[in-house]
mmCIF file of C-alpha atoms and ligand atoms in Angstrom:
data_model
loop_
_atom_site.group_PDB
_atom_site.id
_atom_site.type_symbol
_atom_site.label_atom_id
_atom_site.label_comp_id
_atom_site.label_asym_id
_atom_site.label_seq_id
_atom_site.Cartn_x
_atom_site.Cartn_y
_atom_site.Cartn_z
ATOM 1 C CA MET I 1 2.658 133.477 -103.029
ATOM 2 C CA ALA I 2 0.811 137.698 -101.972
ATOM 3 C CA GLU I 3 3.188 139.165 -99.630
ATOM 4 C CA LYS I 4 1.808 140.426 -96.390
ATOM 5 C CA CYS I 5 -0.211 144.502 -96.557
ATOM 6 C CA ALA I 6 3.154 146.567 -95.756
ATOM 7 C CA ASN I 7 2.565 149.447 -93.492
ATOM 8 C CA VAL I 8 5.267 151.569 -94.374
ATOM 9 C CA ASN I 9 5.444 154.663 -96.404
ATOM 10 C CA ASP I 10 7.073 153.756 -99.381
ATOM 11 C CA SER I 11 7.503 155.836 -102.123
ATOM 12 C CA ASP I 12 7.676 152.682 -104.577
ATOM 13 C CA CYS I 13 4.346 152.007 -105.467
ATOM 14 C CA SER I 14 2.849 156.303 -105.762
ATOM 15 C CA PRO I 15 0.433 157.170 -108.221
ATOM 16 C CA ALA I 16 1.773 156.925 -111.454
ATOM 17 C CA LYS I 17 -0.010 157.826 -114.616
ATOM 18 C CA LYS I 18 -3.110 156.318 -116.188
ATOM 19 C CA VAL I 19 -1.377 153.483 -118.394
ATOM 20 C CA LYS I 20 1.849 154.353 -118.701
ATOM 21 C CA LEU I 21 4.188 152.245 -120.054
ATOM 22 C CA ASN I 22 8.051 151.786 -119.936
ATOM 23 C CA ASP I 23 8.370 154.530 -116.947
ATOM 24 C CA GLU I 24 11.423 154.297 -114.609
ATOM 25 C CA ASP I 25 10.896 155.936 -112.024
ATOM 26 C CA ALA I 26 13.591 155.665 -109.564
ATOM 27 C CA ILE I 27 14.579 152.311 -111.214
ATOM 28 C CA GLU I 28 18.395 152.453 -110.639
ATOM 29 C CA ASN I 29 21.109 151.268 -113.026
ATOM 30 C CA THR I 30 18.467 153.236 -115.823
ATOM 31 C CA ASP I 31 20.943 152.653 -117.966
ATOM 32 C CA GLU I 32 20.092 148.969 -118.803
ATOM 33 C CA ARG I 33 16.031 149.817 -120.068
ATOM 34 C CA ASN I 34 15.303 149.872 -123.325
ATOM 35 C CA THR I 35 15.887 153.687 -124.144
ATOM 36 C CA SER I 36 14.433 153.399 -127.736
ATOM 37 C CA GLU I 37 10.862 152.725 -126.152
ATOM 38 C CA ASN I 38 10.810 156.254 -124.172
ATOM 39 C CA ASP I 39 8.589 158.376 -124.182
ATOM 40 C CA ALA I 40 10.500 160.400 -127.258
ATOM 41 C CA THR I 41 10.360 157.927 -129.663
ATOM 42 C CA PRO I 42 7.142 155.663 -130.132
ATOM 43 C CA GLU I 43 5.133 153.000 -127.315
ATOM 44 C CA THR I 44 4.994 149.321 -128.821
ATOM 45 C CA GLU I 45 1.415 148.515 -127.438
ATOM 46 C CA LEU I 46 1.505 145.425 -124.543
ATOM 47 C CA ASN I 47 -1.927 143.610 -124.355
ATOM 48 C CA LEU I 48 -1.957 143.613 -120.480
ATOM 49 C CA SER I 49 -4.825 140.246 -120.683
ATOM 50 C CA ASN I 50 -1.124 138.296 -121.754
ATOM 51 C CA PHE I 51 -0.348 138.899 -117.883
ATOM 52 C CA LYS I 52 1.232 136.387 -115.706
ATOM 53 C CA VAL I 53 1.706 137.182 -112.517
ATOM 54 C CA THR I 54 4.722 134.980 -111.448
ATOM 55 C CA LYS I 55 5.556 137.533 -107.522
ATOM 56 C CA VAL I 56 3.634 139.655 -105.741
ATOM 57 C CA LEU I 57 6.828 142.356 -104.742
ATOM 58 C CA GLN I 58 5.111 144.579 -102.645
ATOM 59 C CA ASN I 59 1.348 144.410 -101.009
ATOM 60 C CA ASN I 60 0.567 148.089 -99.725
ATOM 61 C CA CYS I 61 -2.671 148.105 -97.485
ATOM 62 C CA VAL I 62 -2.251 152.179 -96.206
ATOM 63 C CA ARG I 63 -1.724 153.104 -100.097
ATOM 64 C CA LYS I 64 -3.427 150.835 -100.922
ATOM 65 C CA SER I 65 -1.744 149.187 -104.735
ATOM 66 C CA ILE I 66 0.101 146.519 -105.173
ATOM 67 C CA CYS I 67 3.278 145.649 -107.296
ATOM 68 C CA ILE I 68 3.667 142.743 -108.586
ATOM 69 C CA LYS I 69 6.159 140.683 -110.728
ATOM 70 C CA GLY I 70 4.769 138.498 -114.349
ATOM 71 C CA THR I 71 5.875 137.651 -117.677
ATOM 72 C CA PHE I 72 3.437 138.409 -121.035
ATOM 73 C CA GLU I 73 2.186 134.928 -122.676
ATOM 74 C CA ASP I 74 3.759 136.392 -126.133
ATOM 75 C CA ARG I 75 6.426 138.301 -125.064
ATOM 76 C CA GLU I 76 10.416 137.364 -123.864
ATOM 77 C CA GLY I 77 11.195 138.686 -120.672
ATOM 78 C CA LEU I 78 9.951 140.039 -117.324
ATOM 79 C CA ALA I 79 7.405 143.002 -116.218
ATOM 80 C CA VAL I 80 6.609 144.847 -113.055
ATOM 81 C CA VAL I 81 2.871 145.809 -112.808
ATOM 82 C CA LEU I 82 1.781 148.702 -110.416
ATOM 83 C CA LEU I 83 -1.561 148.945 -109.651
ATOM 84 C CA GLU I 84 -3.002 151.448 -107.462
ATOM 85 C CA GLN I 85 -6.239 152.713 -106.162
ATOM 86 C CA LYS I 86 -7.310 156.416 -107.327
ATOM 87 C CA SER I 87 -8.447 158.920 -105.189
ATOM 88 C CA PHE I 88 -11.899 159.810 -105.424
ATOM 89 C CA PRO I 89 -13.135 162.862 -107.714
ATOM 90 C CA HIS I 90 -13.818 166.489 -105.183
ATOM 91 C CA ASP I 91 -17.017 167.698 -107.999
ATOM 92 C CA GLU I 92 -20.175 166.505 -106.680
ATOM 93 C CA SER I 93 -21.871 166.759 -110.041
ATOM 94 C CA ILE I 94 -19.141 163.539 -111.158
ATOM 95 C CA LEU I 95 -19.415 162.107 -107.334
ATOM 96 C CA GLU I 96 -23.457 161.647 -108.125
ATOM 97 C CA LYS I 97 -22.287 160.110 -111.772
ATOM 98 C CA GLY I 98 -19.917 157.295 -110.702
ATOM 99 C CA PHE I 99 -20.831 156.471 -107.291
ATOM 100 C CA PHE I 100 -24.646 157.233 -106.794
ATOM 101 C CA ASP I 101 -26.110 156.442 -110.460
ATOM 102 C CA GLU I 102 -28.721 154.086 -111.102
ATOM 103 C CA LYS I 103 -25.567 151.919 -113.175
ATOM 104 C CA THR I 104 -23.981 151.904 -109.912
ATOM 105 C CA LEU I 105 -24.886 148.632 -107.678
ATOM 106 C CA PHE I 106 -24.451 148.193 -104.044
ATOM 107 C CA ARG I 107 -23.675 144.733 -102.417
ATOM 108 C CA LYS I 108 -25.460 144.966 -98.961
ATOM 109 C CA HIS I 109 -23.005 143.308 -95.930
ATOM 110 C CA PHE I 110 -25.186 143.809 -92.741
ATOM 111 C CA THR I 111 -27.331 146.548 -90.883
ATOM 112 C CA ASN I 112 -27.545 146.935 -87.708
ATOM 113 C CA ASP I 113 -29.175 149.913 -86.110
ATOM 114 C CA ILE I 114 -28.339 153.123 -88.148
ATOM 115 C CA TYR I 115 -25.503 151.618 -89.739
ATOM 116 C CA ARG I 116 -25.594 149.587 -93.832
ATOM 117 C CA ASN I 117 -22.465 148.082 -94.866
ATOM 118 C CA TYR I 118 -21.797 147.560 -98.698
ATOM 119 C CA ASP I 119 -19.356 146.655 -100.997
ATOM 120 C CA CYS I 120 -20.033 149.687 -103.399
ATOM 121 C CA PHE I 121 -19.356 148.989 -107.656
ATOM 122 C CA PRO I 122 -19.256 152.550 -109.069
ATOM 123 C CA THR I 123 -20.248 152.764 -113.072
ATOM 124 C CA GLU I 124 -17.279 151.599 -115.313
ATOM 125 C CA GLU I 125 -15.396 155.325 -116.027
ATOM 126 C CA TYR I 126 -14.800 155.726 -112.151
ATOM 127 C CA ASN I 127 -13.917 152.272 -111.240
ATOM 128 C CA SER I 128 -10.136 151.929 -112.686
ATOM 129 C CA ILE I 129 -7.218 151.077 -111.007
ATOM 130 C CA GLN I 130 -3.864 153.195 -111.852
ATOM 131 C CA THR I 131 -1.507 150.788 -113.838
ATOM 132 C CA THR I 132 1.829 151.823 -114.363
ATOM 133 C CA VAL I 133 3.819 148.428 -116.032
ATOM 134 C CA ILE I 134 7.779 148.597 -116.504
ATOM 135 C CA TYR I 135 8.941 146.197 -119.582
ATOM 136 C CA PRO I 136 11.490 144.908 -120.064
ATOM 137 C CA ALA I 137 12.152 145.003 -116.044
ATOM 138 C CA THR I 138 15.672 144.468 -115.157
ATOM 139 C CA GLN I 139 16.692 142.616 -111.648
ATOM 140 C CA ASN I 140 17.295 146.168 -110.552
ATOM 141 C CA HIS I 141 13.516 147.408 -111.223
ATOM 142 C CA ILE I 142 12.310 144.259 -109.399
ATOM 143 C CA GLU I 143 14.298 144.597 -106.651
ATOM 144 C CA LYS I 144 13.055 148.323 -106.071
ATOM 145 C CA TYR I 145 10.191 147.367 -106.372
ATOM 146 C CA LYS I 146 10.365 144.647 -103.663
ATOM 147 C CA ARG I 147 9.168 145.397 -100.172
ATOM 148 C CA HIS I 148 12.780 145.645 -97.637
ATOM 149 C CA GLU I 149 13.644 146.453 -94.474
ATOM 150 C CA LEU I 150 14.290 150.132 -93.896
ATOM 151 C CA TYR I 151 17.560 151.535 -91.826
ATOM 152 C CA MET I 152 18.555 154.937 -91.354
ATOM 153 C CA ILE I 153 22.090 156.186 -92.604
ATOM 154 C CA ASP I 154 23.581 160.128 -91.057
ATOM 155 C CA GLU I 155 26.179 160.850 -93.485
ATOM 156 C CA THR I 156 28.512 162.896 -92.558
ATOM 157 C CA TYR I 157 30.490 164.773 -95.547
ATOM 158 C CA GLU I 158 33.385 162.912 -95.345
ATOM 159 C CA LEU I 159 31.028 160.540 -95.596
ATOM 160 C CA TYR I 160 29.020 161.792 -98.754
ATOM 161 C CA GLN I 161 32.350 161.764 -100.670
ATOM 162 C CA GLN I 162 34.019 158.871 -99.685
ATOM 163 C CA VAL I 163 30.712 156.280 -100.126
ATOM 164 C CA THR I 164 27.817 158.528 -102.181
ATOM 165 C CA LEU I 165 29.601 159.966 -104.047
ATOM 166 C CA PRO I 166 31.581 156.844 -105.270
ATOM 167 C CA TYR I 167 28.211 155.075 -105.729
ATOM 168 C CA ILE I 168 26.550 158.162 -107.618
ATOM 169 C CA GLU I 169 29.294 157.891 -109.943
ATOM 170 C CA SER I 170 29.961 154.636 -110.876
ATOM 171 C CA LYS I 171 26.304 153.646 -111.044
ATOM 172 C CA SER I 172 25.820 156.434 -114.365
ATOM 173 C CA LEU I 173 21.931 156.472 -113.866
ATOM 174 C CA SER I 174 20.507 157.976 -116.597
ATOM 175 C CA LEU I 175 19.450 161.156 -116.840
ATOM 176 C CA GLU I 176 17.383 160.932 -120.367
ATOM 177 C CA TRP I 177 14.124 161.873 -119.343
ATOM 178 C CA ILE I 178 15.267 165.411 -117.602
ATOM 179 C CA THR I 179 17.698 166.212 -120.704
ATOM 180 C CA ASN I 180 14.484 165.390 -123.260
ATOM 181 C CA ILE I 181 11.963 167.840 -121.405
ATOM 182 C CA LEU I 182 14.645 170.525 -120.640
ATOM 183 C CA GLU I 183 16.078 169.905 -124.855
ATOM 184 C CA HIS I 184 11.708 169.638 -125.246
ATOM 185 C CA LYS I 185 11.974 166.578 -126.932
ATOM 186 C CA ALA I 186 9.335 164.969 -124.795
ATOM 187 C CA GLU I 187 6.416 165.836 -122.530
ATOM 188 C CA GLN I 188 6.314 169.752 -124.047
ATOM 189 C CA GLU I 189 2.604 169.841 -123.832
ATOM 190 C CA SER I 190 3.033 169.161 -119.216
ATOM 191 C CA ILE I 191 5.369 172.275 -118.715
ATOM 192 C CA ILE I 192 3.597 174.824 -116.950
ATOM 193 C CA TYR I 193 6.637 177.362 -117.563
ATOM 194 C CA GLU I 194 9.759 177.891 -118.484
ATOM 195 C CA ASP I 195 12.562 180.707 -118.163
ATOM 196 C CA SER I 196 15.559 179.911 -120.134
ATOM 197 C CA ASP I 197 17.877 182.178 -117.880
ATOM 198 C CA LYS I 198 21.546 178.922 -118.456
ATOM 199 C CA ASP I 199 22.411 180.209 -114.583
ATOM 200 C CA THR I 200 18.634 181.106 -113.189
ATOM 201 C CA GLY I 201 16.516 179.450 -114.933
ATOM 202 C CA PHE I 202 14.450 176.356 -115.106
ATOM 203 C CA VAL I 203 11.362 174.130 -116.476
ATOM 204 C CA LEU I 204 8.569 173.736 -113.959
ATOM 205 C CA ILE I 205 6.385 170.459 -115.492
ATOM 206 C CA THR I 206 3.550 167.993 -113.966
ATOM 207 C CA ASP I 207 5.440 164.646 -112.383
ATOM 208 C CA PHE I 208 4.396 162.241 -114.277
ATOM 209 C CA LYS I 209 3.213 159.814 -111.468
ATOM 210 C CA TRP I 210 0.421 163.492 -110.864
ATOM 211 C CA ASP I 211 -3.309 161.799 -111.645
ATOM 212 C CA LYS I 212 -4.447 164.962 -112.822
ATOM 213 C CA GLN I 213 -6.606 166.010 -109.937
ATOM 214 C CA LEU I 214 -6.133 169.393 -108.741
ATOM 215 C CA ASP I 215 -5.733 167.478 -105.029
ATOM 216 C CA THR I 216 -2.837 165.860 -105.811
ATOM 217 C CA LEU I 217 -1.107 168.629 -107.754
ATOM 218 C CA LYS I 218 2.463 167.177 -107.967
ATOM 219 C CA LEU I 219 5.487 169.530 -110.298
ATOM 220 C CA LEU I 220 8.849 169.097 -110.868
ATOM 221 C CA ALA I 221 11.188 171.982 -110.674
ATOM 222 C CA LEU I 222 14.144 171.458 -113.151
ATOM 223 C CA PRO I 223 16.589 173.727 -113.868
ATOM 224 C CA PHE I 224 19.109 174.132 -116.392
ATOM 225 C CA GLN I 225 21.940 174.807 -114.397
ATOM 226 C CA LYS I 226 23.798 171.137 -113.722
ATOM 227 C CA ILE I 227 23.612 170.304 -110.112
ATOM 228 C CA LYS I 228 23.709 166.888 -108.615
ATOM 229 C CA SER I 229 22.308 167.126 -105.439
ATOM 230 C CA LEU I 230 21.153 169.084 -102.413
ATOM 231 C CA ARG I 231 25.081 167.777 -101.210
ATOM 232 C CA GLU I 232 26.353 170.457 -103.632
ATOM 233 C CA LEU I 233 24.029 173.562 -102.899
ATOM 234 C CA ASN I 234 25.800 176.750 -101.849
ATOM 235 C CA ALA I 235 24.976 180.383 -101.495
ATOM 236 C CA SER I 236 26.223 180.986 -105.504
ATOM 237 C CA HIS I 237 22.664 179.314 -106.031
ATOM 238 C CA LEU I 238 20.862 181.483 -104.273
ATOM 239 C CA PRO I 239 19.550 182.851 -107.034
ATOM 240 C CA LEU I 240 18.172 179.701 -108.626
ATOM 241 C CA LEU I 241 16.761 178.988 -105.721
ATOM 242 C CA ARG I 242 15.042 181.949 -105.278
ATOM 243 C CA ASN I 243 14.203 182.043 -108.946
ATOM 244 C CA ILE I 244 12.336 178.967 -108.348
ATOM 245 C CA ARG I 245 10.753 179.509 -105.262
ATOM 246 C CA ASP I 246 9.070 182.386 -106.930
ATOM 247 C CA ALA I 247 8.517 182.442 -110.549
ATOM 248 C CA GLY I 248 6.830 178.507 -109.876
ATOM 249 C CA THR I 249 4.948 179.304 -106.965
ATOM 250 C CA THR I 250 3.216 182.383 -109.084
ATOM 251 C CA ALA I 251 3.009 179.953 -112.281
ATOM 252 C CA ILE I 252 1.777 177.127 -110.166
ATOM 253 C CA SER I 253 -0.876 180.095 -108.434
ATOM 254 C CA LYS I 254 -1.445 181.386 -111.956
ATOM 255 C CA LYS I 255 -2.674 177.825 -113.588
ATOM 256 C CA PHE I 256 -4.133 176.218 -110.890
ATOM 257 C CA ASN I 257 -5.168 178.931 -108.144
ATOM 258 C CA ILE I 258 -3.256 177.622 -105.873
ATOM 259 C CA PRO I 259 -1.048 179.941 -103.507
ATOM 260 C CA ALA I 260 2.144 179.390 -102.497
ATOM 261 C CA SER I 261 1.036 179.082 -98.818
ATOM 262 C CA GLN I 262 -0.514 175.805 -99.935
ATOM 263 C CA LEU I 263 2.517 174.030 -101.895
ATOM 264 C CA ARG I 264 5.106 171.651 -100.162
ATOM 265 C CA ILE I 265 8.936 172.406 -101.969
ATOM 266 C CA TYR I 266 11.158 170.419 -101.178
ATOM 267 C CA PHE I 267 13.966 168.205 -102.325
ATOM 268 C CA HIS I 268 14.887 165.228 -101.863
ATOM 269 C CA TYR I 269 18.046 164.196 -100.366
ATOM 270 C CA GLN I 270 18.761 160.837 -101.328
ATOM 271 C CA PRO I 271 16.884 161.206 -105.147
ATOM 272 C CA SER I 272 16.458 158.861 -107.254
ATOM 273 C CA TYR I 273 17.761 160.652 -109.939
ATOM 274 C CA TYR I 274 21.186 162.982 -108.940
ATOM 275 C CA TYR I 275 19.986 166.411 -111.273
ATOM 276 C CA LEU I 276 18.799 168.764 -109.065
ATOM 277 C CA HIS I 277 14.870 168.908 -108.702
ATOM 278 C CA VAL I 278 12.709 170.705 -106.710
ATOM 279 C CA HIS I 279 8.691 169.453 -105.973
ATOM 280 C CA PHE I 280 6.450 171.160 -105.932
ATOM 281 C CA CYS I 281 2.937 169.298 -104.132
ATOM 282 C CA TYR I 282 -0.268 170.464 -103.207
ATOM 283 C CA LEU I 283 -0.050 170.463 -99.178
ATOM 284 C CA MET I 284 -2.822 168.581 -98.100
ATOM 285 C CA PHE I 285 -1.694 165.902 -100.550
ATOM 286 C CA GLU I 286 0.224 163.308 -98.365
ATOM 287 C CA ALA I 287 2.817 162.387 -101.161
ATOM 288 C CA PRO I 288 4.972 159.660 -101.150
ATOM 289 C CA GLY I 289 8.422 160.684 -100.306
ATOM 290 C CA ILE I 290 7.503 163.866 -97.936
ATOM 291 C CA TYR I 291 8.614 162.908 -94.490
ATOM 292 C CA VAL I 292 12.018 162.919 -92.148
ATOM 293 C CA ALA I 293 14.955 161.470 -93.753
ATOM 294 C CA LYS I 294 14.245 162.606 -97.293
ATOM 295 C CA ALA I 295 12.214 165.349 -97.961
ATOM 296 C CA HIS I 296 14.004 168.814 -96.887
ATOM 297 C CA LEU I 297 12.039 172.136 -97.895
ATOM 298 C CA LEU I 298 13.229 174.716 -100.167
ATOM 299 C CA SER I 299 12.291 177.507 -97.992
ATOM 300 C CA THR I 300 14.700 175.711 -94.653
ATOM 301 C CA VAL I 301 17.364 174.951 -97.710
ATOM 302 C CA ILE I 302 17.489 178.523 -98.867
ATOM 303 C CA SER I 303 17.848 179.657 -95.483
ATOM 304 C CA ASN I 304 21.208 177.383 -94.209
ATOM 305 C CA LEU I 305 22.487 178.710 -97.576
ATOM 306 C CA GLU I 306 21.320 182.198 -96.631
ATOM 307 C CA LEU I 307 23.798 181.256 -93.608
ATOM 308 C CA MET I 308 25.800 179.290 -94.342
ATOM 309 C CA SER I 309 27.133 178.711 -97.485
ATOM 310 C CA ASP I 310 28.831 175.504 -96.574
ATOM 311 C CA TYR I 311 25.897 174.394 -95.172
ATOM 312 C CA TYR I 312 25.650 171.361 -97.075
ATOM 313 C CA THR I 313 29.047 170.572 -96.949
ATOM 314 C CA LYS I 314 29.324 170.947 -93.292
ATOM 315 C CA ALA I 315 25.832 169.002 -92.886
ATOM 316 C CA VAL I 316 24.929 165.536 -91.343
ATOM 317 C CA LEU I 317 21.957 164.167 -93.491
ATOM 318 C CA SER I 318 20.167 161.178 -92.397
ATOM 319 C CA TYR I 319 17.826 159.769 -95.392
ATOM 320 C CA VAL I 320 16.803 155.664 -95.090
ATOM 321 C CA VAL I 321 18.542 152.982 -97.175
ATOM 322 C CA PHE I 322 17.087 149.464 -98.392
ATOM 323 C CA LYS I 323 18.748 146.174 -96.810
ATOM 324 C CA ASP I 324 20.708 144.798 -99.334
ATOM 325 C CA SER I 325 20.691 147.980 -102.004
ATOM 326 C CA PRO I 326 23.593 149.001 -102.799
ATOM 327 C CA LEU I 327 24.753 151.922 -100.213
ATOM 328 C CA TYR I 328 23.106 149.743 -97.582
ATOM 329 C CA GLU I 329 26.350 147.371 -98.699
ATOM 330 C CA LYS I 330 28.923 150.089 -98.471
ATOM 331 C CA PHE I 331 28.009 151.845 -95.475
ATOM 332 C CA LYS I 332 28.401 148.675 -93.765
ATOM 333 C CA SER I 333 31.104 147.017 -95.085
ATOM 334 C CA ARG I 334 32.595 150.699 -93.954
ATOM 335 C CA GLY I 335 31.166 150.339 -90.646
ATOM 336 C CA ALA I 336 29.041 153.408 -90.762
ATOM 337 C CA LEU I 337 25.193 151.516 -90.350
ATOM 338 C CA GLU I 338 24.838 150.016 -87.003
ATOM 339 C CA THR I 339 22.681 146.796 -87.447
ATOM 340 C CA SER I 340 22.997 145.269 -84.731
ATOM 341 C CA THR I 341 20.308 144.208 -81.265
ATOM 342 C CA CYS I 342 20.933 143.259 -77.668
ATOM 343 C CA GLU I 343 19.437 139.902 -79.128
ATOM 344 C CA THR I 344 22.897 139.820 -81.412
ATOM 345 C CA LEU I 345 25.379 141.695 -79.017
ATOM 346 C CA ASP I 346 23.790 140.115 -75.816
ATOM 347 C CA CYS I 347 23.618 143.617 -73.852
ATOM 348 C CA LYS I 348 22.706 144.142 -70.630
HETATM 349 O O1 LIG B 1 12.832 161.197 -105.865
HETATM 350 P P1 LIG B 1 13.082 161.427 -106.883
HETATM 351 O O2 LIG B 1 13.515 163.491 -105.984
HETATM 352 O O3 LIG B 1 14.618 161.873 -107.338
HETATM 353 O O4 LIG B 1 11.738 162.169 -107.632
HETATM 354 C C1 LIG B 1 11.810 162.129 -108.879
HETATM 355 C C2 LIG B 1 10.228 161.993 -109.475
HETATM 356 O O5 LIG B 1 10.503 162.555 -111.082
HETATM 357 C C3 LIG B 1 9.636 161.295 -108.949
HETATM 358 O O6 LIG B 1 8.658 162.348 -108.488
HETATM 359 C C4 LIG B 1 9.095 161.155 -110.696
HETATM 360 O O7 LIG B 1 7.969 160.573 -110.208
HETATM 361 C C5 LIG B 1 9.782 161.735 -111.538
HETATM 362 N N1 LIG B 1 9.239 161.765 -112.846
HETATM 363 C C6 LIG B 1 10.085 160.280 -113.145
HETATM 364 N N2 LIG B 1 10.668 160.119 -114.672
HETATM 365 C C7 LIG B 1 11.272 159.316 -114.821
HETATM 366 C C8 LIG B 1 9.884 161.131 -114.865
HETATM 367 C C9 LIG B 1 9.558 161.494 -116.220
HETATM 368 O O8 LIG B 1 9.846 160.535 -117.370
HETATM 369 N N3 LIG B 1 9.127 162.910 -116.467
HETATM 370 C C10 LIG B 1 8.159 163.158 -115.369
HETATM 371 N N4 LIG B 1 7.448 164.514 -115.921
HETATM 372 N N5 LIG B 1 8.449 163.172 -114.326
HETATM 373 C C11 LIG B 1 9.152 161.886 -113.844
#
């Protein structure tokens, strides 16, 4: 049975690249994926009309997206399919052609005074839905896309060293897609800018979730220097961070005509991939993962490091974990996560 609509801001069902097969955003234990089918090698065609739905993992009414578990009639194993409504085009002529053309159908629901309500069926070209298929999907993919209760972790540096870091190191998350980009083995056409200096250089590339609309612009800066995450940063990284900020914004201004002041530039903590990367998003795009307890502005990070080189080995960093996720379990068994309520504690 379909799960109830979720109102959480969940980045799992965020805009995805058009019919992108075997992608693996934000998937843990990616060593389990079928690495023979990544972007660097040819894809096997899947016939989506053979997809049989077995369970709705989450249905997000705010994002207008749905994540479904199922199988292909002609194939072994499970698949996860993510469907998401696209944002509307800005171009007025496209709007006229797509939505107010004689081929557009309007089915009237009611008229009341000056108000009229319809179901609109845009022309075929403009009524598509972003579709991402993960096949074969592991149990980890399924868990990842399921709707879960959320809990806040206040991670001290001590907890990072004793709980988070051993977990990150043990789960051997695949960073192959990043290596492929940095070594020009994949997505070369999506590279916007590159500075090959080994200490301060980086590749600026469009995020594979970007739907090619300027008002949802989303890019990533991937440094050549290997740094796990925000937690590892200190003042020695300032030249790299300043270069990412300055050269990244200049490249975006040149290519997309968007000024630095209309960009949201941030890190995720926790990220999905433990290879430091910076997100560049159009400011007016409410991208998934721009919220507190997840996003850390590059400008704030630079300023913190300018004030205090060891800021990120001192600060408490708070973030959200899913119930029953490995980090949830680890923090809970360590006594670092309070899940009791007045009901269970019988408080006065
Ligand atoms: O949450 P985190 O900060 O780790 O975000 C990782 C970002 O990498 C997400 O915005 C993904 O959409 C993006 N991403 C993930 N993969 C696997 C790829 C990929 O293969 N290519 C590109 N261009 N972006 C990716």
